[in-house]
Coordinates of C-alpha atoms and ligand atoms in Angstrom, one line a residue:
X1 CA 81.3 28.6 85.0
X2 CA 82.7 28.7 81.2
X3 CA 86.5 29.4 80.6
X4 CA 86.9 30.8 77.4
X5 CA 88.8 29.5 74.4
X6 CA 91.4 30.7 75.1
X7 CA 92.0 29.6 78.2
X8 CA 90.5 26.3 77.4
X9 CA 93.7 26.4 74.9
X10 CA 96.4 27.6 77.0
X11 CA 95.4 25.0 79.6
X12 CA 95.8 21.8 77.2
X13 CA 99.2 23.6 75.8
X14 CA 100.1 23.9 79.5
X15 CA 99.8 19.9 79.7
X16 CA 101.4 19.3 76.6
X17 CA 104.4 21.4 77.9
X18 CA 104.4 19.2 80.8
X19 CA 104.4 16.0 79.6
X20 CA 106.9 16.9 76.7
X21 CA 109.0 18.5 79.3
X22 CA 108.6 16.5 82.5
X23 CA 108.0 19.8 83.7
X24 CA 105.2 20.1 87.0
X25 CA 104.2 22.8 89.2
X26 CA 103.7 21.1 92.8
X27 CA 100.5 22.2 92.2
X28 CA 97.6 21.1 90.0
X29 CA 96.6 23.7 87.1
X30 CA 93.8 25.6 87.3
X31 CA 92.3 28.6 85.5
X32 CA 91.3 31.3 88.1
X33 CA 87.7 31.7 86.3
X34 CA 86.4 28.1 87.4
X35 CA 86.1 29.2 90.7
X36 CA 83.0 30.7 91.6
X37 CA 83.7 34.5 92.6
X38 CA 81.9 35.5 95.6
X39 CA 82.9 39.4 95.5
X40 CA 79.9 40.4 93.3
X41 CA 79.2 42.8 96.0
X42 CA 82.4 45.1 95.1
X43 CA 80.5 46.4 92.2
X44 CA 78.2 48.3 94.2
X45 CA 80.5 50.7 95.6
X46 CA 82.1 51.7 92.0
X47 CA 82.0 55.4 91.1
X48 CA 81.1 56.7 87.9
X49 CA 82.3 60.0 87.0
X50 CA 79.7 61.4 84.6
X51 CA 81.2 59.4 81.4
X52 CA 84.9 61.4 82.2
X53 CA 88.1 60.0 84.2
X54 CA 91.2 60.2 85.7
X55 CA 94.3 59.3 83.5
X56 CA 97.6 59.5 84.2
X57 CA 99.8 60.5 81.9
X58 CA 103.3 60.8 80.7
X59 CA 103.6 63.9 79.7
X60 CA 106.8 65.1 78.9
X61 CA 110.4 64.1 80.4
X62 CA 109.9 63.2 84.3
X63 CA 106.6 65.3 84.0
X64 CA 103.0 63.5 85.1
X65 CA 99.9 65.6 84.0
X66 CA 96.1 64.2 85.7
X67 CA 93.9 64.6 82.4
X68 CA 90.5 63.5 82.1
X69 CA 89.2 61.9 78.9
X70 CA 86.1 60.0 78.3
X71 CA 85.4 56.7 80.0
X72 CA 85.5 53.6 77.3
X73 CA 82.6 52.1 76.3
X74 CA 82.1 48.2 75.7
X75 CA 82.0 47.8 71.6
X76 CA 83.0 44.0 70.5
X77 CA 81.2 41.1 72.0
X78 CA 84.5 39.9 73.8
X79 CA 85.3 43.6 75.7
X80 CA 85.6 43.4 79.1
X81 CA 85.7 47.4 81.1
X82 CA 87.6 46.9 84.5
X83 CA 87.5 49.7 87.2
X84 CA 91.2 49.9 87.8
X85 CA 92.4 49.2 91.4
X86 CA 95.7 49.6 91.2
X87 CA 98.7 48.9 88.4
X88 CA 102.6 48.9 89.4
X89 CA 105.8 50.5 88.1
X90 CA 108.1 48.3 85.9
X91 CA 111.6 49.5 84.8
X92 CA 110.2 50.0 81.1
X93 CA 107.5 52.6 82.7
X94 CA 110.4 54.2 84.5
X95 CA 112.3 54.2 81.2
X96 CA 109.6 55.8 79.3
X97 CA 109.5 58.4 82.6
X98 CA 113.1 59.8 81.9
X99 CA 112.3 59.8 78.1
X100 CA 115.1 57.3 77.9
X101 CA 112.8 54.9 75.8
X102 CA 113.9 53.4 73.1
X103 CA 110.6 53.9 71.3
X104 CA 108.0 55.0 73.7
X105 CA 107.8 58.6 74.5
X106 CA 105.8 61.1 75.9
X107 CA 102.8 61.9 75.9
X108 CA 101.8 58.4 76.6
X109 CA 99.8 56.4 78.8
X110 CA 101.7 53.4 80.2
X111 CA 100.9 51.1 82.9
X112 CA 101.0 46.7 82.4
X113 CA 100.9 45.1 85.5
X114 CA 97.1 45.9 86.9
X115 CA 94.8 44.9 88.8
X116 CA 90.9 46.1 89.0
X117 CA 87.3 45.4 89.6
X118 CA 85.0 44.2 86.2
X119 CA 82.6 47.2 85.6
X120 CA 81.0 46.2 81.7
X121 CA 81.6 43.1 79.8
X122 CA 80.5 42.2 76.1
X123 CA 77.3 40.2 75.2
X124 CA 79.6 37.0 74.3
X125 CA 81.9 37.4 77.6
X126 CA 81.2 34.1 79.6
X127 CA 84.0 33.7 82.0
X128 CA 84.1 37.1 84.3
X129 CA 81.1 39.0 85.6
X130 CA 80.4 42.4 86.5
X131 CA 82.1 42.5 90.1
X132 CA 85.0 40.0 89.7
X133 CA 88.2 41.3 90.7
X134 CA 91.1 40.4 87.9
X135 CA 94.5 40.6 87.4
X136 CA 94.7 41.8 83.6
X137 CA 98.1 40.1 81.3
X138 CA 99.3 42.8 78.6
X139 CA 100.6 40.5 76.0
X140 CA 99.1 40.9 72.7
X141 CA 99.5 38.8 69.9
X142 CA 98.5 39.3 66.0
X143 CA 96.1 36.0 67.0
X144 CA 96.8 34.0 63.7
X145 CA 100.9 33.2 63.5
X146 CA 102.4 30.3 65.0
X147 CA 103.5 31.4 68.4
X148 CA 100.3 32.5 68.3
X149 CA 98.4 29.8 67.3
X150 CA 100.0 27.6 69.8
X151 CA 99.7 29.7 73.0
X152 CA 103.3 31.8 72.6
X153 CA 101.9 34.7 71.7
X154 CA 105.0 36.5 73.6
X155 CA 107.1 35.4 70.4
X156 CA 104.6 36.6 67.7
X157 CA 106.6 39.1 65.4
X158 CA 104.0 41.3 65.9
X159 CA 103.9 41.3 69.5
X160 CA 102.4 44.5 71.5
X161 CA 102.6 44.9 75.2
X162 CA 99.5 47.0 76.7
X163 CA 101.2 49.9 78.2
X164 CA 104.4 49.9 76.1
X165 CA 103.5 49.2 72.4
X166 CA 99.7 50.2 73.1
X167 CA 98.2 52.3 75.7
X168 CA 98.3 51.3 79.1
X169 CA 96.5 50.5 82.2
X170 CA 97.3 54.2 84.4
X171 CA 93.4 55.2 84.0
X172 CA 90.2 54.9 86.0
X173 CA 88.8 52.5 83.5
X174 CA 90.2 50.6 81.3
X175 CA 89.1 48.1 78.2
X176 CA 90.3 45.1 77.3
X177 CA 89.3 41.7 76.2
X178 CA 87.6 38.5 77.9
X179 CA 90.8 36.7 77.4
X180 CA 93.1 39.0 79.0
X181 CA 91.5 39.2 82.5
X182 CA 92.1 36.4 85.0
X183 CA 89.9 36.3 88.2
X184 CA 91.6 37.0 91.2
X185 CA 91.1 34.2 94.1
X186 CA 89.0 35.2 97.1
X187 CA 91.5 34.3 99.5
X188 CA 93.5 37.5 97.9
X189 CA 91.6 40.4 99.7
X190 CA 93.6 43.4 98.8
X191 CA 92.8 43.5 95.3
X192 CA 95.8 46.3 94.8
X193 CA 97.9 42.9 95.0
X194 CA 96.9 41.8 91.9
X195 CA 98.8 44.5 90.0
X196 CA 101.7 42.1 91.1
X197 CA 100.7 39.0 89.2
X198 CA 102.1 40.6 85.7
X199 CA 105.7 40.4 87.5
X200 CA 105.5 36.9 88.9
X201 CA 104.2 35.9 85.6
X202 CA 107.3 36.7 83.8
X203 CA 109.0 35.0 86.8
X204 CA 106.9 31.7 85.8
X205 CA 107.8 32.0 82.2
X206 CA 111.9 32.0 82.9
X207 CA 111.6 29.2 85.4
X208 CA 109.7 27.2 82.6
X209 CA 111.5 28.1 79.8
X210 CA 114.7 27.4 82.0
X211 CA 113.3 24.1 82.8
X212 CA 113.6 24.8 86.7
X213 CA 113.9 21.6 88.8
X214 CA 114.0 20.5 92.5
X215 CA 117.1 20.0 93.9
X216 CA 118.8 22.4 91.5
X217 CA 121.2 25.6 92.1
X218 CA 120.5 28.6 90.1
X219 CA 122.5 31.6 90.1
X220 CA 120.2 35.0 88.9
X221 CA 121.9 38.1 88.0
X222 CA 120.0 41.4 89.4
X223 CA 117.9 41.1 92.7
X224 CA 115.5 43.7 91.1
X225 CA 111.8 43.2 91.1
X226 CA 112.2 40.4 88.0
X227 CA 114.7 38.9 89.6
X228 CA 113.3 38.3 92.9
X229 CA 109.9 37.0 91.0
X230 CA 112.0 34.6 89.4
X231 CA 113.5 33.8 92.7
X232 CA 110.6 33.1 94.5
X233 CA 109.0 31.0 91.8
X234 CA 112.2 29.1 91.2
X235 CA 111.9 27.9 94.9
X236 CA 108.3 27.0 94.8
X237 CA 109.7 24.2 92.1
X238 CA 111.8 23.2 94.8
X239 CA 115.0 25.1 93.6
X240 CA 117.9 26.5 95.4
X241 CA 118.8 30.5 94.3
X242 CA 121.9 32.6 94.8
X243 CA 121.7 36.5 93.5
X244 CA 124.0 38.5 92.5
X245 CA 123.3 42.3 92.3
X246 CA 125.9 45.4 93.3
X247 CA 123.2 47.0 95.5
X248 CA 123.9 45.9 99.5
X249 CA 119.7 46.4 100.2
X250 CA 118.6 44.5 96.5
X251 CA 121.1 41.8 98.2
X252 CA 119.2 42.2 101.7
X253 CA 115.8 41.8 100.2
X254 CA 116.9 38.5 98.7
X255 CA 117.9 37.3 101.6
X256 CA 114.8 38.3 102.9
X257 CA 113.0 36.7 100.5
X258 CA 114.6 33.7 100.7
X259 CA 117.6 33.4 98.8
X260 CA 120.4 30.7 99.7
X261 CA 123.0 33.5 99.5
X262 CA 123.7 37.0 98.0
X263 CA 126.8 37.8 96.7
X264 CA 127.7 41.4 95.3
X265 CA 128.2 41.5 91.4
X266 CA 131.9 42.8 91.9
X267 CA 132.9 40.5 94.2
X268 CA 136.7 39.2 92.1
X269 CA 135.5 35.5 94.0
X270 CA 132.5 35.7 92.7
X271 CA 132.7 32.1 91.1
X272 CA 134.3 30.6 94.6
X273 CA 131.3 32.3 96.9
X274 CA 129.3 30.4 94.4
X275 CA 131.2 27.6 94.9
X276 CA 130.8 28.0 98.7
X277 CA 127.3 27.5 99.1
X278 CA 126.7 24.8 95.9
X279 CA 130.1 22.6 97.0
X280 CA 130.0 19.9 94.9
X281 CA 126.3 20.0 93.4
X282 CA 127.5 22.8 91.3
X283 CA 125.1 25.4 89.3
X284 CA 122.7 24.1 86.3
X285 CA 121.3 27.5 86.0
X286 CA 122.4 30.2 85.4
X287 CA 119.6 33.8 84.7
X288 CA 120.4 37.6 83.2
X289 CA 117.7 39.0 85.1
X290 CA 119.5 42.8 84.0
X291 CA 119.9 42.4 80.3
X292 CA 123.3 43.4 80.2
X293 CA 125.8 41.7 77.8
X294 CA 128.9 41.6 80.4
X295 CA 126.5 39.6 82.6
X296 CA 125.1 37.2 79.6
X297 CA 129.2 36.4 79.8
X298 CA 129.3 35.5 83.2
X299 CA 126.2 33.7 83.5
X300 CA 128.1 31.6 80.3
X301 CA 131.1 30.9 82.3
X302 CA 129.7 30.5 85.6
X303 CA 127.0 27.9 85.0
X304 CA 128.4 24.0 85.1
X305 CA 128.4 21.7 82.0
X306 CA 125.0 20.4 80.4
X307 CA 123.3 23.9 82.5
X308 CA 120.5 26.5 81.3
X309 CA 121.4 30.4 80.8
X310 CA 118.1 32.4 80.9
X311 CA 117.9 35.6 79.3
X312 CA 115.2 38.1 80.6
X313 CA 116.4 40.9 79.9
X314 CA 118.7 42.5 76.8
X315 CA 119.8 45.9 76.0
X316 CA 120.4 44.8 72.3
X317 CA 124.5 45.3 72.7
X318 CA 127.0 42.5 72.3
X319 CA 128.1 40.2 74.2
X320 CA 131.2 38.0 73.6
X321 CA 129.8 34.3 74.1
X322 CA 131.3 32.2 71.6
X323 CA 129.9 29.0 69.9
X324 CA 133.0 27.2 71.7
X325 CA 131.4 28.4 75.4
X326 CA 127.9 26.8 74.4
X327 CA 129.2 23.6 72.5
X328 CA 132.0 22.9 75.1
X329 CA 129.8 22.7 78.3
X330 CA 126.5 21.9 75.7
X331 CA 124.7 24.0 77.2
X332 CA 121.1 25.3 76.4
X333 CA 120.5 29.0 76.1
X334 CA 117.2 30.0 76.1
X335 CA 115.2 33.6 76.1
X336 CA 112.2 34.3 78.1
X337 CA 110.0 37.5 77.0
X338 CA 107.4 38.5 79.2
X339 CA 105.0 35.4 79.3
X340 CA 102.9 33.1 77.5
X341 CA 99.9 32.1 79.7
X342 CA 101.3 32.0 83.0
X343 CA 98.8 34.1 84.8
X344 CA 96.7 31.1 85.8
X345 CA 99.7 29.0 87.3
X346 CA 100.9 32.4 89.6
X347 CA 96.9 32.9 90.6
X348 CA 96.7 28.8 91.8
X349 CA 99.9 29.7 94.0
X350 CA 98.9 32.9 95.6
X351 CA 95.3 31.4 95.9
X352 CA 97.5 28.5 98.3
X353 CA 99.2 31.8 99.5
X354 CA 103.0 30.3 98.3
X355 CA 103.6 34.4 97.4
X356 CA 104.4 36.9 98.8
X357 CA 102.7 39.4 96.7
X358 CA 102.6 42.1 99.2
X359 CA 106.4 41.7 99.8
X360 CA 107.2 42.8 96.2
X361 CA 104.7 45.7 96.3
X362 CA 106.4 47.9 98.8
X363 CA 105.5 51.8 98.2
X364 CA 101.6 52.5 97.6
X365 CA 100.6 55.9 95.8
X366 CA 97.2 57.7 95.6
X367 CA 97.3 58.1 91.5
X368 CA 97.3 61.9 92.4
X369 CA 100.7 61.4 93.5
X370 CA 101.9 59.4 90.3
X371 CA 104.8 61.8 90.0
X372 CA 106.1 60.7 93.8
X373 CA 106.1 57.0 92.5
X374 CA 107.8 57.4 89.1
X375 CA 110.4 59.7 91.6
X376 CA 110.5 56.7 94.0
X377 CA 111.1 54.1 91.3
X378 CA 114.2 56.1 90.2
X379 CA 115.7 57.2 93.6
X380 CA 115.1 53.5 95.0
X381 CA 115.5 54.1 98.7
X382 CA 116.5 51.3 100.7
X383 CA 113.7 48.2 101.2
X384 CA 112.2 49.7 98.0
X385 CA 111.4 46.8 95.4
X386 CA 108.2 48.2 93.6
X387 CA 106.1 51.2 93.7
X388 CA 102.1 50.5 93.1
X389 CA 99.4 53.7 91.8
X390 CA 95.8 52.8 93.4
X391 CA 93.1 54.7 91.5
Ligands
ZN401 ZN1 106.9 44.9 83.8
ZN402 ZN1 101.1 36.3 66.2

């Protein structure tokens, strides 16, 4: 089977970033097209709906409406038409919910971490067919700037997200193109999984840009869904993680999960519990999985000389990091935004079953009870993580 382009280009970037960077997976890079997909079958038991479907929509504050529209139809040689299985709730979604959006508000159509079954596909599509189940990555870049021209394009000025900047997965079928859709490995047989690959992907891309090594402590800030995909990819490179989060359960799903220890955020001996279980190794990374400028602080202060502070997340307000913290320890600060090409290096993991995919997805919801998710994703019971829609 052909990959694409543009996975043919993301892989030899991927190697450059490796030997520049002396960075490895434990596991050999693969794209998930070149294996051969043996769930053609699945495309048998599809349903179409007499050209109309089922969309969920946002619309108005905390108000979900079922509308139908008409099904897409494939248009450019490179569309692909998925038959959505299942797509989860991320924090923007839940944002946009509330009407507490910066920019996205109702009546929309959101949805970026999805998973589904390939339905139509373009005369020039080569590497999915109709039946393969695929994990779909919402970044969109403009295609011709830098970042985007060498496989970033998560940094392209004119960067869209499906689902935030452009409308989103929450539909029956959905359109998109050959080199968004990744196939899903055949060990993976609950395809509603694969709505969690988005989330581990933006894992991937902190523990990368972070430069993630064995043997290392890192400290993450939030044990939310972001942080905990961070977690758990941190230790597949062999890393050590303490979070931090003010919610007891978040703290208990670490554990869970994995984590070394979990300390509560308001803990005044914070820095000595950390101290506790790195003794003398000390911390070399240090992650704002929140976005939260007290926290970018701390992770400053906390993390030992020549360390890493990832930032995933920002809410655009100050902090009060000074060029002294950074030149003093020299640290590196680095940001992370959503990913560049990481789905393939998440989909070689959960094909050697290294994640727990299922653990992350924790609440399932028929999409005729969208409303009970968004609810759930606010009142976040105890054990809740993520909620998933299956369509
Ligand atoms: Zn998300
Ligand atoms: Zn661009």
């Amino acid at each position: 089977m052909k990959r694409s382009w543009c996975q043919v280009n993301l892989r030899s970037i991927w190697k450059e970033r490796t030997e520049k960077m002396e960075f490895r997976w434990l596991t050999p890079f693969t794209t998930g097209c070149e294996r051969e997909n043996k769930r053609g079958d699945l495309s048998a038991s599809i349903k179409r709906l007499d050209n109309t479907m089922k969309v969920v929509e946002i619309s108005d504050t905390r108000k979900i409406t079922i509308i139908e529209k008409v099904e897409p139809q494939i248009v450019n040689p490179d569309d692909v038409i998925i038959r959505v299985a299942a797509v989860s709730i991320c924090g923007t979604d839940v944002h946009t919910f509330t009407n507490t959006h910066p920019f996205v508000k109702p009546p929309v159509v959101v949805g970026h971490e999805c998973s589904g079954v390939v339905t139509a596909i373009g005369s020039k599509v080569k590497s999915v067919k109709i039946g393969d189940r695929v994990a779909v990555d919402p970044v969109l870049g403009c295609g011709t700037c830098t970042p985007c021209t060498i496989g970033r394009p998560n940094a392209c000025a004119e960067v869209k997200c499906r689902g935030v900047h452009v409308e989103g997965a929450m539909q029956e079928f959905f359109k998109i193109r050959e080199q968004d859709v990744y196939v899903l490995p055949d060990s993976l047989s609950d395809t509603v999984l694969g709505a969690a690959i988005e989330p581990f992907a933006i894992g991937a891309q902190a523990v990368w840009r972070g430069g993630v090594r064995s043997g290392q402590n890192m400290v993450i800030f939030g044990a939310g869904p972001i942080g905990l995909t961070t977690m758990l990819m941190a230790k597949v490179r062999g890393a050590e993680c303490i979070l931090v989060d003010l919610k007891d359960d978040r703290l208990d799903n670490a554990i869970r999960l994995g984590a070394a220890a979990a300390i509560r955020a308001d803990a005044d001996d914070l820095k000595e519990q950390v101290r506790g279980v790195t003794g003398d190794q000390g911390v070399l990374v240090t992650c704002d999985a929140v976005g939260n400028p007290d926290i970018v602080d701390r992770c400053v202060e906390l993390v030992d000389p020549t360390g890493t502070v990832i930032l995933l997340g920002m809410d655009g307000s100050q902090n009060n990091v000074t060029e002294l913290d950074i030149f003093r320890k020299e640290l590196t600060v680095v940001g992370s935004r959503m990913n560049s090409g990481m789905f393939p290096t998440v989909l070689d993991l959960v094909g050697q079953d290294q994640l727990p995919l299922s653990e992350i997805l924790t609440h399932r919801f028929s999409c005729e009870r969208a409303d009970h998710a968004f609810d759930m994703a606010i009142e976040q019971p105890d054990g809740f993580i993520k909620a998933v829609i299956t369509f």
